[in-house]
GROMACS .gro file of C-alpha atoms in nm:
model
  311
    1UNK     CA    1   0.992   9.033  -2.105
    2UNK     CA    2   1.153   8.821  -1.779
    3UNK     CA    3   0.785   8.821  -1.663
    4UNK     CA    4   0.665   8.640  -1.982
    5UNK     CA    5   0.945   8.383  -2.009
    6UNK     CA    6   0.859   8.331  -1.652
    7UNK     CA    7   0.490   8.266  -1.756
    8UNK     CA    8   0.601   8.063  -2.018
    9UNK     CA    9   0.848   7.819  -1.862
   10UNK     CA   10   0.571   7.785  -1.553
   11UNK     CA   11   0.336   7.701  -1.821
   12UNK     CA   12   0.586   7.471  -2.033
   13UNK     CA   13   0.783   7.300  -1.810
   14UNK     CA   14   0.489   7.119  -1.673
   15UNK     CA   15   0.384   7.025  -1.960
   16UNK     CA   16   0.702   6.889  -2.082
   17UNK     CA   17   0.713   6.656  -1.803
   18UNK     CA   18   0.350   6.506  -1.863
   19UNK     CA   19   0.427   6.462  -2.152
   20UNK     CA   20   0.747   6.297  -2.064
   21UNK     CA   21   0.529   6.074  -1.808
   22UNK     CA   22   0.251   6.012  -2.044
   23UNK     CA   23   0.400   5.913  -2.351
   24UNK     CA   24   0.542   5.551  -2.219
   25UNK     CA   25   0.224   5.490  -2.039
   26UNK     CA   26  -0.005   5.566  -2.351
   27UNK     CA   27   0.219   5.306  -2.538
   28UNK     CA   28   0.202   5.052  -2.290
   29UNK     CA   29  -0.174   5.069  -2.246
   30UNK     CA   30  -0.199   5.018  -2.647
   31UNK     CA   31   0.022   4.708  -2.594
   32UNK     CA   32  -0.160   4.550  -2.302
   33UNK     CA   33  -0.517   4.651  -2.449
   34UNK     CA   34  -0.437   4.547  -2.803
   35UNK     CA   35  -0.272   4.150  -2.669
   36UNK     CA   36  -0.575   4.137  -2.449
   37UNK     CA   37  -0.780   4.149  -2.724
   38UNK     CA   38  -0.575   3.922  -2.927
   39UNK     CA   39  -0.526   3.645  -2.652
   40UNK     CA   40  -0.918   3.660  -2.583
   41UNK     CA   41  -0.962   3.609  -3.006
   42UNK     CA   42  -0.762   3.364  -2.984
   43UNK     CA   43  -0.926   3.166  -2.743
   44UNK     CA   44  -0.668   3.160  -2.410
   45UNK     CA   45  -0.783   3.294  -2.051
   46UNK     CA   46  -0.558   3.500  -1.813
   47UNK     CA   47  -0.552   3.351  -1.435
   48UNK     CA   48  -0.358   3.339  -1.133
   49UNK     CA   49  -0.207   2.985  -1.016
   50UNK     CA   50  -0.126   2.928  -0.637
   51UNK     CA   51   0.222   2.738  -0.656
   52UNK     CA   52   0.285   2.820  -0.293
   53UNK     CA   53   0.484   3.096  -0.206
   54UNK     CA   54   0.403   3.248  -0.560
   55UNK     CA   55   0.125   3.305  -0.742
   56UNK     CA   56   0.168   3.278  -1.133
   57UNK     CA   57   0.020   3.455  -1.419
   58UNK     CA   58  -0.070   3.204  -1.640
   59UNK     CA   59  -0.281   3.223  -1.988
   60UNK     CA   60  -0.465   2.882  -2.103
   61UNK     CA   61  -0.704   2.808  -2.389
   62UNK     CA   62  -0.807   2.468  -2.520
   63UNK     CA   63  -1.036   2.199  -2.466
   64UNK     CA   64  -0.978   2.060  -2.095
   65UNK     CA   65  -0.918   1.725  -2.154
   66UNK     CA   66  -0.701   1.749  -2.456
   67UNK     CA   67  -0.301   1.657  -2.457
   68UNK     CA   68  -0.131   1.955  -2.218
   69UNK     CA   69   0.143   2.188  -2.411
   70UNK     CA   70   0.293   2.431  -2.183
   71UNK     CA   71   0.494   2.684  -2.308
   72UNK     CA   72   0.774   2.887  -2.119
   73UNK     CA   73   0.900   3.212  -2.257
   74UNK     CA   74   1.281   3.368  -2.260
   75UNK     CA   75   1.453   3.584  -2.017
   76UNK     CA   76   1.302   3.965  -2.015
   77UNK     CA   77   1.010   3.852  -2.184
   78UNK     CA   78   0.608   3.773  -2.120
   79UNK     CA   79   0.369   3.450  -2.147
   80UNK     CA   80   0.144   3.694  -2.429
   81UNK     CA   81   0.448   3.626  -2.666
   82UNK     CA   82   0.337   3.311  -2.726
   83UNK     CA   83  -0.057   3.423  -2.830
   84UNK     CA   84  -0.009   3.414  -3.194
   85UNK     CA   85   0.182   3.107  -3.193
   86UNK     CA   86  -0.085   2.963  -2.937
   87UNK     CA   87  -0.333   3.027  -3.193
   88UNK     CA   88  -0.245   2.750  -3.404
   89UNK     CA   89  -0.252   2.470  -3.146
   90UNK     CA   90  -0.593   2.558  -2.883
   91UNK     CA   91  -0.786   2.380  -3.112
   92UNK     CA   92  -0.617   2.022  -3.022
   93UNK     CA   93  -0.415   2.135  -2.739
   94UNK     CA   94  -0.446   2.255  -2.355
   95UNK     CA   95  -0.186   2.517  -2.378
   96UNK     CA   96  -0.100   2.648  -2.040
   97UNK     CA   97   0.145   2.942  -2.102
   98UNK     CA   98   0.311   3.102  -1.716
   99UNK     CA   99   0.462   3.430  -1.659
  100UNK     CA  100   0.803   3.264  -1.492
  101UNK     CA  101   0.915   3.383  -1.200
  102UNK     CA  102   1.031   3.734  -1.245
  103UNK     CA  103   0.842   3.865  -1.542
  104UNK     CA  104   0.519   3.987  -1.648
  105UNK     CA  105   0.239   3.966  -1.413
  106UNK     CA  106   0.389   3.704  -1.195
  107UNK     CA  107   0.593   3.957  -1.063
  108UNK     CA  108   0.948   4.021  -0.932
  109UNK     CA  109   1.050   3.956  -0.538
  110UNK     CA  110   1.434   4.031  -0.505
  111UNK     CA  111   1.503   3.711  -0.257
  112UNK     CA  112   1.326   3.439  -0.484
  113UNK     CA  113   1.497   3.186  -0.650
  114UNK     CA  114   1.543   3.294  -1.043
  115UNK     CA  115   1.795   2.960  -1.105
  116UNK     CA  116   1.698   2.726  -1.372
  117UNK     CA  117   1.670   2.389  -1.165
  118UNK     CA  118   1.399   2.633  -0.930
  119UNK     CA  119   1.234   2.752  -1.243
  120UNK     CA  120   1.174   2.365  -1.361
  121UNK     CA  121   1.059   2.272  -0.980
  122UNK     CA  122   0.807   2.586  -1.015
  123UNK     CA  123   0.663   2.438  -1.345
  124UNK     CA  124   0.576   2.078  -1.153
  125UNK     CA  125   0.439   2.305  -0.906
  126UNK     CA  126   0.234   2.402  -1.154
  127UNK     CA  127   0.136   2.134  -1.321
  128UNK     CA  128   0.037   1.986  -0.976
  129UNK     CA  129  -0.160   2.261  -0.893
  130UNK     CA  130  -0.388   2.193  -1.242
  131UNK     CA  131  -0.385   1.875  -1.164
  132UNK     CA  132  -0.196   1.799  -1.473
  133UNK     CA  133  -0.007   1.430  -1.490
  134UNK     CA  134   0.256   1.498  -1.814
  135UNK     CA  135   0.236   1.746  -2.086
  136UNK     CA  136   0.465   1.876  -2.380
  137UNK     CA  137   0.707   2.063  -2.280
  138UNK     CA  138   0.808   2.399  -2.548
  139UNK     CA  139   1.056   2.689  -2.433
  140UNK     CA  140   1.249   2.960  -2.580
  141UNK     CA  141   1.572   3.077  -2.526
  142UNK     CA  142   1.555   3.082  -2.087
  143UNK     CA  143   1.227   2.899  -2.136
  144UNK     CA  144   1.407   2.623  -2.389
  145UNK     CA  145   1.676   2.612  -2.072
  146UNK     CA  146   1.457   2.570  -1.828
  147UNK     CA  147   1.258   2.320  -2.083
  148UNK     CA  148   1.548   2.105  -2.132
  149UNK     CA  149   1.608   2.058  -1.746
  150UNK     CA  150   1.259   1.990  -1.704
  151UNK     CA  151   1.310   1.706  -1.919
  152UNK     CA  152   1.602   1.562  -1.758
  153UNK     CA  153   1.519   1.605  -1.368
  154UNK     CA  154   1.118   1.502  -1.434
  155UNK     CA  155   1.095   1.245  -1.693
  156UNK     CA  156   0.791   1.140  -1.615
  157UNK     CA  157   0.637   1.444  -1.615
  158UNK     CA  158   0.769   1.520  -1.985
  159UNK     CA  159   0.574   1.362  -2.311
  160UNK     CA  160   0.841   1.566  -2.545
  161UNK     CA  161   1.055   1.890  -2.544
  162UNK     CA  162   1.046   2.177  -2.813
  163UNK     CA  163   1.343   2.385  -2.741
  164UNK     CA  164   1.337   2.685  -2.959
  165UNK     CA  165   1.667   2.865  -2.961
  166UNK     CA  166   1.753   2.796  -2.644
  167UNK     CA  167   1.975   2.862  -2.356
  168UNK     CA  168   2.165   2.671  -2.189
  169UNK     CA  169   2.518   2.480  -2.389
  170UNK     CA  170   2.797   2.686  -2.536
  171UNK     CA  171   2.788   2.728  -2.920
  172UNK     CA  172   3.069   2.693  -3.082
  173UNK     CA  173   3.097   2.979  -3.252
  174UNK     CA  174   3.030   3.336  -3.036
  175UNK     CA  175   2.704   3.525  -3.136
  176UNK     CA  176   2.683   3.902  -3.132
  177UNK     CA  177   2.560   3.907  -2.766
  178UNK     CA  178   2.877   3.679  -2.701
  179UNK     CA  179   3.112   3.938  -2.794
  180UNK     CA  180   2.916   4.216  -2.626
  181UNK     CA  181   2.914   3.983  -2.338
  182UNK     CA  182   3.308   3.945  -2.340
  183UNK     CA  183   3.381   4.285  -2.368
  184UNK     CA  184   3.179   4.376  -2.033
  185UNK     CA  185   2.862   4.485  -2.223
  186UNK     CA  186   2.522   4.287  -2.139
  187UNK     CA  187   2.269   4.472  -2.427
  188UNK     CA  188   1.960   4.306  -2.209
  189UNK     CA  189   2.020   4.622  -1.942
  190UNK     CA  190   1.907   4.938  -2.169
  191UNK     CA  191   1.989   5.236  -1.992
  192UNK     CA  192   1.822   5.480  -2.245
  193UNK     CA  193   1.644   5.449  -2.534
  194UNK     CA  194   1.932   5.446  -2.776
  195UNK     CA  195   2.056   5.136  -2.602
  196UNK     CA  196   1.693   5.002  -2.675
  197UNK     CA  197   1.751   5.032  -3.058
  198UNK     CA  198   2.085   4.847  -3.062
  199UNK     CA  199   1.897   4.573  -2.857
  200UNK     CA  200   1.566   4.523  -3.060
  201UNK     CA  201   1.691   4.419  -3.380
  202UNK     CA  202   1.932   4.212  -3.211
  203UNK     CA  203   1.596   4.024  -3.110
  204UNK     CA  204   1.468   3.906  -3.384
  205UNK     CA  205   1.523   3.907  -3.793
  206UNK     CA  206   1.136   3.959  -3.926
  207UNK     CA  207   0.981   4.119  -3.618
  208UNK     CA  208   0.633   4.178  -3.657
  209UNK     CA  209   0.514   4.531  -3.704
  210UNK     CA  210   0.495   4.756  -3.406
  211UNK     CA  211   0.430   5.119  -3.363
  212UNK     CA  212   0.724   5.350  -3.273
  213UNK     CA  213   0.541   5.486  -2.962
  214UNK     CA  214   0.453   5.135  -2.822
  215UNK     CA  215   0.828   5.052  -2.888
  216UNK     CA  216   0.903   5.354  -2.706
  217UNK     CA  217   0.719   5.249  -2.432
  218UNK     CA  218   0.849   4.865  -2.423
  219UNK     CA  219   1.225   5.046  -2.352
  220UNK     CA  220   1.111   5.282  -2.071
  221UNK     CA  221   0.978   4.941  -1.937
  222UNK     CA  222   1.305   4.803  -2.009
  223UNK     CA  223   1.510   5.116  -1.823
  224UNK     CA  224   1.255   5.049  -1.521
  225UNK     CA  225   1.324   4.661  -1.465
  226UNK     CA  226   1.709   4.765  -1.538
  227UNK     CA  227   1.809   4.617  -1.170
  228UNK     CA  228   1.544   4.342  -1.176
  229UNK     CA  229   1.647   4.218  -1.473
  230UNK     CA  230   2.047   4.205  -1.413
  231UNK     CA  231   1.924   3.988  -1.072
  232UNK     CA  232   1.794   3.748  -1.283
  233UNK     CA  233   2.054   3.716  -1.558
  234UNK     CA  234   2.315   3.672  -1.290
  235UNK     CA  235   2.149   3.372  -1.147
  236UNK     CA  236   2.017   3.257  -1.481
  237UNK     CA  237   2.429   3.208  -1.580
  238UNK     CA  238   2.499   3.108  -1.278
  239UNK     CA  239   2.279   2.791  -1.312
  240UNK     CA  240   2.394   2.436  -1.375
  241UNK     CA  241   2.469   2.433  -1.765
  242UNK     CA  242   2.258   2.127  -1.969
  243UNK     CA  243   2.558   2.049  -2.172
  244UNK     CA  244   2.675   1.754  -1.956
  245UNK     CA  245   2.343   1.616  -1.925
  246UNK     CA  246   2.235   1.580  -2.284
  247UNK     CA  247   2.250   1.228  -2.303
  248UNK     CA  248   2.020   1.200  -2.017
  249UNK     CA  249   1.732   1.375  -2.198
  250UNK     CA  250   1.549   1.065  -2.324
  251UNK     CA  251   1.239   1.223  -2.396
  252UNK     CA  252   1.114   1.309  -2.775
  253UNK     CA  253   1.289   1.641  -2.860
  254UNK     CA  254   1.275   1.914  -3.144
  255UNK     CA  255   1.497   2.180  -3.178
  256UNK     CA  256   1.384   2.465  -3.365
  257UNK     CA  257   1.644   2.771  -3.446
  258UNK     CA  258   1.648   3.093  -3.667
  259UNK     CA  259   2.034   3.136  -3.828
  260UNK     CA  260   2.018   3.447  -3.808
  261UNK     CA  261   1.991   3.461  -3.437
  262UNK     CA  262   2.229   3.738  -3.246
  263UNK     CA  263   2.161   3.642  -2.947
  264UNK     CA  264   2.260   3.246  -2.917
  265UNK     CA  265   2.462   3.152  -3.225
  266UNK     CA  266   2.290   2.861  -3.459
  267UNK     CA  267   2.610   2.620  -3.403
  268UNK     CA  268   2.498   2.581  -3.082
  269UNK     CA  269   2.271   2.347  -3.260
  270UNK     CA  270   2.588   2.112  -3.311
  271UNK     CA  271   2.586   2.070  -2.941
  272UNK     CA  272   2.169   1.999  -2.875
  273UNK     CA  273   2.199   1.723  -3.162
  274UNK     CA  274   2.411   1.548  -2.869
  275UNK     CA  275   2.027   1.454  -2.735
  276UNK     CA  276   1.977   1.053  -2.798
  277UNK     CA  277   1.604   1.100  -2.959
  278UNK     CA  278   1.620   1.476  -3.132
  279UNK     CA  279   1.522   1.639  -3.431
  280UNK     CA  280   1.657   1.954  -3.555
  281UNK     CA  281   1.512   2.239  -3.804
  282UNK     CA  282   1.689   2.506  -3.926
  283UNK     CA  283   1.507   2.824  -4.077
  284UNK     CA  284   1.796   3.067  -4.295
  285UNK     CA  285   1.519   3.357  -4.238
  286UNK     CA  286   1.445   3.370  -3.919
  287UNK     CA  287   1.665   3.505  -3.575
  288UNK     CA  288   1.584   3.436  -3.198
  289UNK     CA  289   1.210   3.387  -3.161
  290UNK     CA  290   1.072   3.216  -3.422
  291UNK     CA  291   0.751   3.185  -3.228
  292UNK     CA  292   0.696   3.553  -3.245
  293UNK     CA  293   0.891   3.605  -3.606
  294UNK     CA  294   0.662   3.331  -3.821
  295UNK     CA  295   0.398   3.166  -3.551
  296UNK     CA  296   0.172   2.996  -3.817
  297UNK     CA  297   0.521   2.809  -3.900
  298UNK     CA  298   0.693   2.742  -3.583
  299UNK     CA  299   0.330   2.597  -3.444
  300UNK     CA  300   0.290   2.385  -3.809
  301UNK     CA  301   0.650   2.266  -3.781
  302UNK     CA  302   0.554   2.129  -3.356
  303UNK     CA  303   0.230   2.014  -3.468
  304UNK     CA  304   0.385   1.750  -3.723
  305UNK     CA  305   0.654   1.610  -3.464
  306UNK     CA  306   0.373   1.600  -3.190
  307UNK     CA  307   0.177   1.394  -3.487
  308UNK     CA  308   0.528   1.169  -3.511
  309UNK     CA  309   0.521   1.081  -3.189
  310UNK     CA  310   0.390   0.738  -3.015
  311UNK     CA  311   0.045   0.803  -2.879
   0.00000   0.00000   0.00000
C-alpha cells in the first residue's frame, strides 16, 4: 500500500503543479491571441517607438494624415483597452494609443521615472518621434492625469483634452478605494486570487464578458507585477496634484464619468468643472472605464465635442 501512494503522489504531484503553471498561461494566451485579433479587425497596428531611453509599445490605426487622437490608459492597465473604443474613431482619426511607462509591452525598469509631469514629457517625446505637431489628447483615470498635465505644461501641443474619470483632484466625497485607502488597504496590490475578486468589480459597473479562466489568469498577472505595481502607485501619488492648476488648462476639455465609479468618486466632477472651457457628461450606468464598459458610446459622445470644436 505505502508503495502505491508513493507511485501515486510521484505521479500526482507533478501534475498538480503543471497544472498549477499552465492554467494562468493558457488564459493569458486566449487574452493576448483573442485582442490581437480584435485590434488587427479593427484596423490599429502594434509597433515599437524610440523615445530615447525607452522604447514604447504603441498601437495606431487611421488614415496618416487625418487629425491625431492619442489615447493614454489608467494605472495597472494596457494600450489594447482602448481597441473597442478605437474602433469607432480610425475611420476619421490617427489614433496613436502607448503602453505608458510601466505597463504592458513597454515594460517596467525599477529606476525610471513613473511621475506624472515625466509621463506627459514621454508623450511629447512621442509625438516628436512621429513627427506629430498637436493632437487630441484622451486619458483615463492615470491616463486622464497625465492628460490633464499634458494640457497645461504643452499647450501648444494640445487641440483638446478628454479626461475620462480621471486622476488627479480630490473629490469631495471618498469613493470605495478612498476608504480602503485610509484604512491602510490599496485593493490595486492582489496578493491572491480572492483579493482579485474584491478588486474586479470594483473596476467597472457593466464589464464586458470574460471567461473565468482568462480572469484567472489576468490576477496571477496581477500577483506577479505585485511590487512593480506598488512602485508606480507610490510615485503616481506622489506627483504634483492638477487641482491648483485648473484654471490654467485653456484648451477644449470634456469630462466624461460613470457614477457608479468605486474607484474615483463622481463629485470629483465638481472640482474638473473648475476648467475655464469644459464640458461635463455624466452616465448613472456606468463605473470607472467607460471606454471599456460602453465604447460605441464613450467614442459617439468624443466624436460630437471633437465636431463642436473650431477647426
Amino acid at each position: 500500500m505505502k508503495a502505491f501512494l508513493t507511485f501515486c503522489l510521484v505521479l500526482i504531484l507533478p501534475l498538480l503543479a503543471w497544472s498549477a503553471w499552465t492554467y494562468p498561461q493558457i488564459g493569458t494566451l486566449a487574452y493576448r491571441l483573442s485582442m490581437a485579433a480584435e485590434t488587427r479587425l479593427y484596423g490599429l497596428r502594434e509597433h515599437e517607438v524610440d523615445i530615447g531611453g525607452m522604447s514604447l509599445s504603441v498601437y495606431e490605426g487611421g488614415p496618416a494624415d487625418a487629425p491625431v487622437l492619442v489615447l493614454l490608459h489608467g494605472y495597472s492597465a494596457e494600450n489594447e483597452h482602448w481597441a473597442r473604443f478605437a474602433r469607432h474613431l480610425v475611420d476619421d482619426y490617427r489614433v496613436i494609443a502607448p503602453d505608458l511607462a510601466g505597463h504592458g509591452d513597454t515594460g517596467f525598469q525599477p529606476d525610471w521615472d513613473y511621475r506624472i509631469a515625466a509621463q506627459s514629457g514621454r508623450i511629447v517625446a512621442l509625438l516628436d518621434a512621429l513627427e506629430v505637431e498637436h493632437a487630441h489628447i484622451a486619458g483615463n483615470s492615470m491616463g486622464g492625469f497625465i492628460a490633464a498635465d499634458f494640457a497645461r505644461r504643452y499647450p501648444q501641443r494640445t487641440l483638446s483634452a478628454t479626461l475620462l474619470d480621471p486622476a488627479g483632484v480630490a473629490s469631495p466625497e471618498p469613493s470605495d478605494m478612498d476608504r480602503l485607502r485610509a484604512a491602510g488597504d490599496n485593493p490595486f496590490l492582489i496578493k491572491n486570487r480572492e483579493d482579485f475578486a474584491r478588486f474586479y468589480p470594483m473596476t467597472m459597473a457593466r464589464p464586458p464578458w470574460v471567461p473565468g479562466f482568462v480572469l484567472d489568469a489576468q490576477a496571477a498577472r496581477y500577483q506577479a507585477r505585485r511590487e512593480e505595481l506598488a512602485t508606480i502607485y507610490a510615485q503616481l501619488i506622489a506627483s504634483e496634484p492638477v487641482e491648483p492648476h485648473l484654471d490654467q488648462i485653456l484648451t477644449p476639455t470634456l469630462i466624461l464619468w460613470g457614477a457608479q465609479d468605486r474607484l474615483i468618486h463622481v463629485s470629483a466632477t465638481e472640482v474638473w468643472a473648475q476648467i475655464p472651457d469644459v464640458e461635463v457628461t455624466v452616465w448613472d450606468d456606468l463605473g470607472h472605464m467607460p471606454h471599456v464598459e460602453a465604447p460605441g458610446r464613450s467614442a459617439l459622445r468624443l466624436r460630437e465635442f471633437l465636431a463642436s470644436l473650431p477647426h
